[in-house]
Coordinates of C-alpha atoms in Angstrom, one line a residue:
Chain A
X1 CA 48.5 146.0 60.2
X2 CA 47.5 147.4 63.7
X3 CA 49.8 147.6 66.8
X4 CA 48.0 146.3 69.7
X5 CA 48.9 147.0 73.5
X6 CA 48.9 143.6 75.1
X7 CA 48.8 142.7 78.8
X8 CA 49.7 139.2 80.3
X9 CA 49.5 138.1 83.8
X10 CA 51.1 135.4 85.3
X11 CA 50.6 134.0 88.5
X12 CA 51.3 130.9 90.5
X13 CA 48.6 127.9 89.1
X14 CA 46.4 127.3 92.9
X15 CA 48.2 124.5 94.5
X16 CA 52.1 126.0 94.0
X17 CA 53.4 127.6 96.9
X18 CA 54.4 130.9 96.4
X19 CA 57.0 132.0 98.8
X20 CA 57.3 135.8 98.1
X21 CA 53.1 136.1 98.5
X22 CA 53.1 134.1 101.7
X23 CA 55.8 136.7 103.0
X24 CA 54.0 139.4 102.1
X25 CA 50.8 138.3 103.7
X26 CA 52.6 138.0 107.1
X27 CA 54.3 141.3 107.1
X28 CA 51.0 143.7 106.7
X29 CA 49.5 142.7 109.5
X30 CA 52.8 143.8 111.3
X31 CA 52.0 147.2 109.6
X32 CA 47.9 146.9 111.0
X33 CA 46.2 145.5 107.9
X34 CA 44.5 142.3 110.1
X35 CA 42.2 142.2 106.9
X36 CA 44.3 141.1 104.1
X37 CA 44.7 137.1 102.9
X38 CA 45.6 135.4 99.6
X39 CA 48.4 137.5 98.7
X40 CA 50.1 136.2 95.6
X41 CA 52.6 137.8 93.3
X42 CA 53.1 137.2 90.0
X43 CA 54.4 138.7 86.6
X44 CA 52.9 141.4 84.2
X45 CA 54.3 141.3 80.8
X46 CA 53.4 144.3 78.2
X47 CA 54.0 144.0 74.5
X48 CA 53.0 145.2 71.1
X49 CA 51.8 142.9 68.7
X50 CA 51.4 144.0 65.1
X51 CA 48.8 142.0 63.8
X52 CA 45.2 142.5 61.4
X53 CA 42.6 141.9 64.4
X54 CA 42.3 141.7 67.6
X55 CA 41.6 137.9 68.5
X56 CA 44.7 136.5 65.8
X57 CA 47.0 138.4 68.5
X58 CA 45.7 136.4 71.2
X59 CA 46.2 133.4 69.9
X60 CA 50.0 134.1 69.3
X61 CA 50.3 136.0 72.7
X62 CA 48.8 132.5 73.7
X63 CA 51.5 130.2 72.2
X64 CA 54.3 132.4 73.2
X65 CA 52.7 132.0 76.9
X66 CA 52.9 128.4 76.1
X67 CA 56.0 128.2 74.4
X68 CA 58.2 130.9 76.7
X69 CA 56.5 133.5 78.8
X70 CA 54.7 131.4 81.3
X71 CA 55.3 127.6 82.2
X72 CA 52.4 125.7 82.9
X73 CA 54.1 123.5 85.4
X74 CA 53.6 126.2 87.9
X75 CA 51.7 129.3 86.6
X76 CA 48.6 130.4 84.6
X77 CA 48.1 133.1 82.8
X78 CA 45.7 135.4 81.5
X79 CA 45.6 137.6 78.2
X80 CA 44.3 141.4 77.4
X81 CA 44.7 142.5 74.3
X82 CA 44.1 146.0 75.1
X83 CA 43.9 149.3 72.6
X84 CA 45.2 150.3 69.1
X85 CA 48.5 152.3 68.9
X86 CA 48.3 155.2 66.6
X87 CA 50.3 154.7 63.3
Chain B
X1 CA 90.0 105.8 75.4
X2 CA 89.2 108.9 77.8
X3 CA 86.1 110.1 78.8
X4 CA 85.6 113.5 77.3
X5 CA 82.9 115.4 79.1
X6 CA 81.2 118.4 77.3
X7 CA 80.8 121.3 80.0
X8 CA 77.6 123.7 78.4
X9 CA 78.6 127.3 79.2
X10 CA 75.8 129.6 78.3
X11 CA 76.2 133.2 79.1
X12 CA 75.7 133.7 82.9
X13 CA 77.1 130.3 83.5
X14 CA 79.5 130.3 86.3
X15 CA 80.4 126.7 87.4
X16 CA 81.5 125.7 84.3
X17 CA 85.3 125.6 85.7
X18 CA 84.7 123.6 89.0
X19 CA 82.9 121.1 86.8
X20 CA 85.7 120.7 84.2
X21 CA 88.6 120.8 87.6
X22 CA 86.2 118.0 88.9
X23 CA 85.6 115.5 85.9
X24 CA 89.9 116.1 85.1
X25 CA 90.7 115.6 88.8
X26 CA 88.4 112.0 88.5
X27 CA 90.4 111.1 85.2
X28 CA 88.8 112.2 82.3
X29 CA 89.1 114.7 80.2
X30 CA 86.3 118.2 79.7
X31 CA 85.3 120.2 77.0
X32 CA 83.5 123.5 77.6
X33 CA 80.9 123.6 74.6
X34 CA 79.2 127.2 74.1
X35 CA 75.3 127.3 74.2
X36 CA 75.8 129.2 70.6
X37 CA 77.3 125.3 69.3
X38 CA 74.4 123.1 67.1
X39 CA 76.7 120.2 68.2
X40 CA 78.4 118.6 71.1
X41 CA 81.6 118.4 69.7
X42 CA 82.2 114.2 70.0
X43 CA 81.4 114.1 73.6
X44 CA 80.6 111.2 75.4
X45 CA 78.6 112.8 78.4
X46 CA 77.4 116.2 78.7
X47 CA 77.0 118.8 81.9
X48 CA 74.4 121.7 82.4
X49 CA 76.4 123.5 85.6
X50 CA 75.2 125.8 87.5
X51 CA 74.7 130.1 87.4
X52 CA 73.2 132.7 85.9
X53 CA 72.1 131.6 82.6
X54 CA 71.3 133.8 80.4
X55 CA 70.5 136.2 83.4
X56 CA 68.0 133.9 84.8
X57 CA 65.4 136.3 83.1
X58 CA 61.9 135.5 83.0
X59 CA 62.5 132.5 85.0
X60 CA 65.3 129.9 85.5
X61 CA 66.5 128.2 82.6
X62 CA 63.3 129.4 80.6
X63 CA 66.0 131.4 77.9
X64 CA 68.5 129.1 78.3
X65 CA 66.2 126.3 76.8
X66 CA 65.9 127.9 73.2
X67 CA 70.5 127.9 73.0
X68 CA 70.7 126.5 69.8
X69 CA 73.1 123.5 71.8
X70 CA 69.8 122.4 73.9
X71 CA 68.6 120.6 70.7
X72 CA 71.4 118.7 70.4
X73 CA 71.6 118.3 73.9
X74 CA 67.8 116.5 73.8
X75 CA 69.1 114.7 71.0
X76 CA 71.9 113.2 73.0
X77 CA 69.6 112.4 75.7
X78 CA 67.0 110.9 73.6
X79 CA 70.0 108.3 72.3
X80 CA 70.8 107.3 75.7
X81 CA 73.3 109.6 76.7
X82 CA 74.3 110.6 79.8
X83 CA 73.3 114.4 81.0
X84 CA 73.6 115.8 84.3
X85 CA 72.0 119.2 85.2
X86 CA 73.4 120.5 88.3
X87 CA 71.4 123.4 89.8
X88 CA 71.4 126.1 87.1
X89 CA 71.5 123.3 84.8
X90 CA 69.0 121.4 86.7
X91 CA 66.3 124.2 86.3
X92 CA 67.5 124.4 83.0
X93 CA 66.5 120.5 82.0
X94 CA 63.1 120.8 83.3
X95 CA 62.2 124.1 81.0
X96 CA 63.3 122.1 78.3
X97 CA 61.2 119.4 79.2
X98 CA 63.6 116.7 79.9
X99 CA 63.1 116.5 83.1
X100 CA 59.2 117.2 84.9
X101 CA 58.6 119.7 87.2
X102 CA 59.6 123.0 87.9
X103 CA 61.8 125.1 90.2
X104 CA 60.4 127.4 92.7
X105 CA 62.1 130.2 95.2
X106 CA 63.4 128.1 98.4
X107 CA 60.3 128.1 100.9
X108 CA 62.0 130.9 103.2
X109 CA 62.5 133.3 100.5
X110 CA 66.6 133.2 101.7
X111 CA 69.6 132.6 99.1
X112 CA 71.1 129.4 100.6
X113 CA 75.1 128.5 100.5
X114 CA 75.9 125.4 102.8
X115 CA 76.9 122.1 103.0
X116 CA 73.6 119.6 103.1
X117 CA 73.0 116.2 103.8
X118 CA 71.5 114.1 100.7
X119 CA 70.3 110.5 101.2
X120 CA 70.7 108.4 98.1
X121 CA 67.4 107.2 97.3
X122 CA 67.4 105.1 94.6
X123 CA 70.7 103.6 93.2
X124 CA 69.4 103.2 89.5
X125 CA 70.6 105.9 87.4
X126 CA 73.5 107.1 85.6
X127 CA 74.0 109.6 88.7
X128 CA 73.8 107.2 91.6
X129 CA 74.3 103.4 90.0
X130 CA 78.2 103.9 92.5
X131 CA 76.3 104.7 95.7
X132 CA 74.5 102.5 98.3
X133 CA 70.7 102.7 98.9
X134 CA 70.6 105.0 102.1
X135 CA 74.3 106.3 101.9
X136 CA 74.1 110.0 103.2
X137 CA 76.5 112.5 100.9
X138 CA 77.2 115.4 102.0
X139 CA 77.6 117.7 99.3
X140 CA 77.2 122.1 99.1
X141 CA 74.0 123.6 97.3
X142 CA 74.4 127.1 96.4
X143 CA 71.0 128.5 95.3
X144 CA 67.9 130.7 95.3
X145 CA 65.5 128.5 93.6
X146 CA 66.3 125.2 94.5
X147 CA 62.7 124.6 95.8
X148 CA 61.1 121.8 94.0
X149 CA 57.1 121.3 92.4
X150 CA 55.3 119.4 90.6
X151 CA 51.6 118.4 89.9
X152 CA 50.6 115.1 92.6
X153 CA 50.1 112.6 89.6
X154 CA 54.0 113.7 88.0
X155 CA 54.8 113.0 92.0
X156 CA 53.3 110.1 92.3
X157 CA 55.1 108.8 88.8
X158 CA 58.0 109.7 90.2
X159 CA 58.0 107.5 93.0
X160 CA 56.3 104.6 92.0
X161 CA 59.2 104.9 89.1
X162 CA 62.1 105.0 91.7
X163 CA 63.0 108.7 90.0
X164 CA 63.7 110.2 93.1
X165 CA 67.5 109.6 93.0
X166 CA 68.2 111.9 96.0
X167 CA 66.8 113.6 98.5
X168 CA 67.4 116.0 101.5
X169 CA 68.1 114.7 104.9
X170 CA 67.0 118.1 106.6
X171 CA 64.6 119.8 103.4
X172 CA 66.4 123.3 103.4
X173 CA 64.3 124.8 100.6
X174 CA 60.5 123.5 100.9
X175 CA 61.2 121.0 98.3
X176 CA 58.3 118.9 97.7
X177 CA 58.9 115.9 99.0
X178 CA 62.5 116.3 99.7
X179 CA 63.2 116.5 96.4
X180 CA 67.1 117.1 95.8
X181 CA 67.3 115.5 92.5
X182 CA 65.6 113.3 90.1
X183 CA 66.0 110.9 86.8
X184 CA 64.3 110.7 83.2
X185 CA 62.3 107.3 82.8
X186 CA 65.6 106.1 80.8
X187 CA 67.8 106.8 83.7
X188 CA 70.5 108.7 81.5
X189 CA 69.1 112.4 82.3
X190 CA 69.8 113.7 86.5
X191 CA 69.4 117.0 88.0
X192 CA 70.1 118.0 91.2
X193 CA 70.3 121.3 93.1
X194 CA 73.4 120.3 95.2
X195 CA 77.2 120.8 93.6
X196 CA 78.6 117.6 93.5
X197 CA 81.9 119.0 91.5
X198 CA 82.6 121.0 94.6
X199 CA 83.2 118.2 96.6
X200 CA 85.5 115.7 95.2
X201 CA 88.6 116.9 97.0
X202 CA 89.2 116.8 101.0
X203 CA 90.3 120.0 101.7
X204 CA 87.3 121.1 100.3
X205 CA 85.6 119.4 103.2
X206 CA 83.8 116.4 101.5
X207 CA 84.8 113.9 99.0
X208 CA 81.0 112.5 98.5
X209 CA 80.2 114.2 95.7
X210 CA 82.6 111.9 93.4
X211 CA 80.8 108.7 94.7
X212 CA 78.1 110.6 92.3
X213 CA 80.7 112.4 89.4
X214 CA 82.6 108.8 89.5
X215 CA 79.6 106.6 88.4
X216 CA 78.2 109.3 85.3
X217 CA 81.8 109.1 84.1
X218 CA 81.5 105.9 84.1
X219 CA 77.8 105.8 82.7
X220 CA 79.7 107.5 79.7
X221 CA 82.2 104.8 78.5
X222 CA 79.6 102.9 78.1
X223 CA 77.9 105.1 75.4
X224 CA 79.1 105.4 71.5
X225 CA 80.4 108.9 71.3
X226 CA 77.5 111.6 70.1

């Protein structure tokens, strides 16, 4: 058994209106930044999985995205399974 | 026989009491069932209310779903009974699935505690079946994420199945399409953002909220008890 570092994001599926992003995006122009559009904000979510490899903890990072950490109503959500905690 | 209504309190619930004052004050009798219960205890009709549950972490309703009592609850509602999710409770509903759609932060990003104007859009569920078609309610909302979504082909279900039971006269939140509440396709499962339990007395400055708490009581003597 290995203890992985795992990263999810969550953000707002295109299409869902995302309140806190759209503020955002108005108030830095106030602050000079004319440049800046799409702003979204969303969720990261770190863990440790114990698992044998690599890809089996992605697929159970994946159903507990589907099952609890993200709803796919309204968000999507991407997985890194990142590097190996010593033992 | 009374009515008993079964009032879910999970932890971070904190209308639980204005909904049992309001169901006694219509005539029946209220239960308050904790989320911890695998059963409903006998009761006839059964009321997410709103708050806090557990600490609205993660999102809205999303922990609250896995309470041991939301199985029985979907078991209840799968046999027809009558379940009402009032905001909380409401966001609640649809992470468990028994209700589509989701519940975003209101459109302005602003916490919003005021009376608001519902027009009853459709008479035919266990919410609404008292009301007229068009009657304006006014009833309080009290929330943060009150601001309904959904994908255009759950919309479009939606209103070609008359499941928009209420919406807003003046949209406070961004709802999609004025959303203020909505039914199941067997009628028997509402949520809505607004309080109705808060106004069912006149000094609380509107009585229209039991034209909606009187007709789910009712919706309840008609169903063997769970």
């Amino acid at each position: 058994m290995a203890r992985f570092e795992v990263r999810v994001d969550v953000q707002h599926l295109p299409g869902i209106s995302d309140p806190a992003g759209a503020t955002v995006e108005r108030a830095l122009p106030a602050l000079g930044y004319e440049n800046v559009s799409q702003v979204t904000i969303g969720k990261v979510i770190r863990l440790v999985v114990e698992g044998e490899e690599a890809d089996a903890v992605r697929a159970e990072v994946d159903e507990m995205c589907r099952r609890l950490l993200a709803n796919p109503v309204i968000e999507a959500y991407t997985i890194d399974v990142g590097s190996v905690q010593p033992a | 026989m009374t009515v008993r209504v079964g009032v879910v309190q999970f932890p971070g619930t904190n209308c639980e009491r204005d909904v049992v004052w309001a169901v006694e004050h219509l005539g029946a009798a209220a239960d308050l069932l904790w989320h911890g219960d695998a059963d409903l205890g006998g009761a006839d009709a059964v009321v997410l209310p709103g708050g806090f549950a557990h600490g609205d972490y993660l999102r809205t309703g999303a922990i609250a779903r896995f309470s041991p009592v939301m199985a029985a609850v979907a078991d209840f509602a799968a046999g027809g009974g009558p379940v009402l999710g009032i905001c909380n409770g409401f966001q609640v509903l649809t992470e468990a699935g028994l209700l589509p759609g989701a519940l975003q932060k209101n459109a302005g990003l602003k916490f919003l505690c005021c009376d608001s104007e519902l027009r009853v859009d459709s008479t035919d569920s266990v919410l609404t079946n008292r009301a007229i078609a068009g009657q304006i309610l006014r009833v309080p909302i009290n929330h943060f994420e009150g601001n309904y979504v959904c994908d255009a082909a759950t919309l479009d279900r939606l209103r070609a199945e008359d499941r928009i039971v209420l919406r807003y006269v003046d949209n406070p939140n961004g709802s999609l399409d004025d959303i203020a509440g909505i039914c199941n396709e067997g009628r028997n499962v509402v949520g809505l953002m607004p309080h109705p339990e808060r106004a069912c007395e006149s000094l609380l400055g509107s009585e229209d909220g039991a034209v909606l708490l009187r007709a789910f009581l009712a919706a309840a003597v008609a169903v063997p008890s769970a």
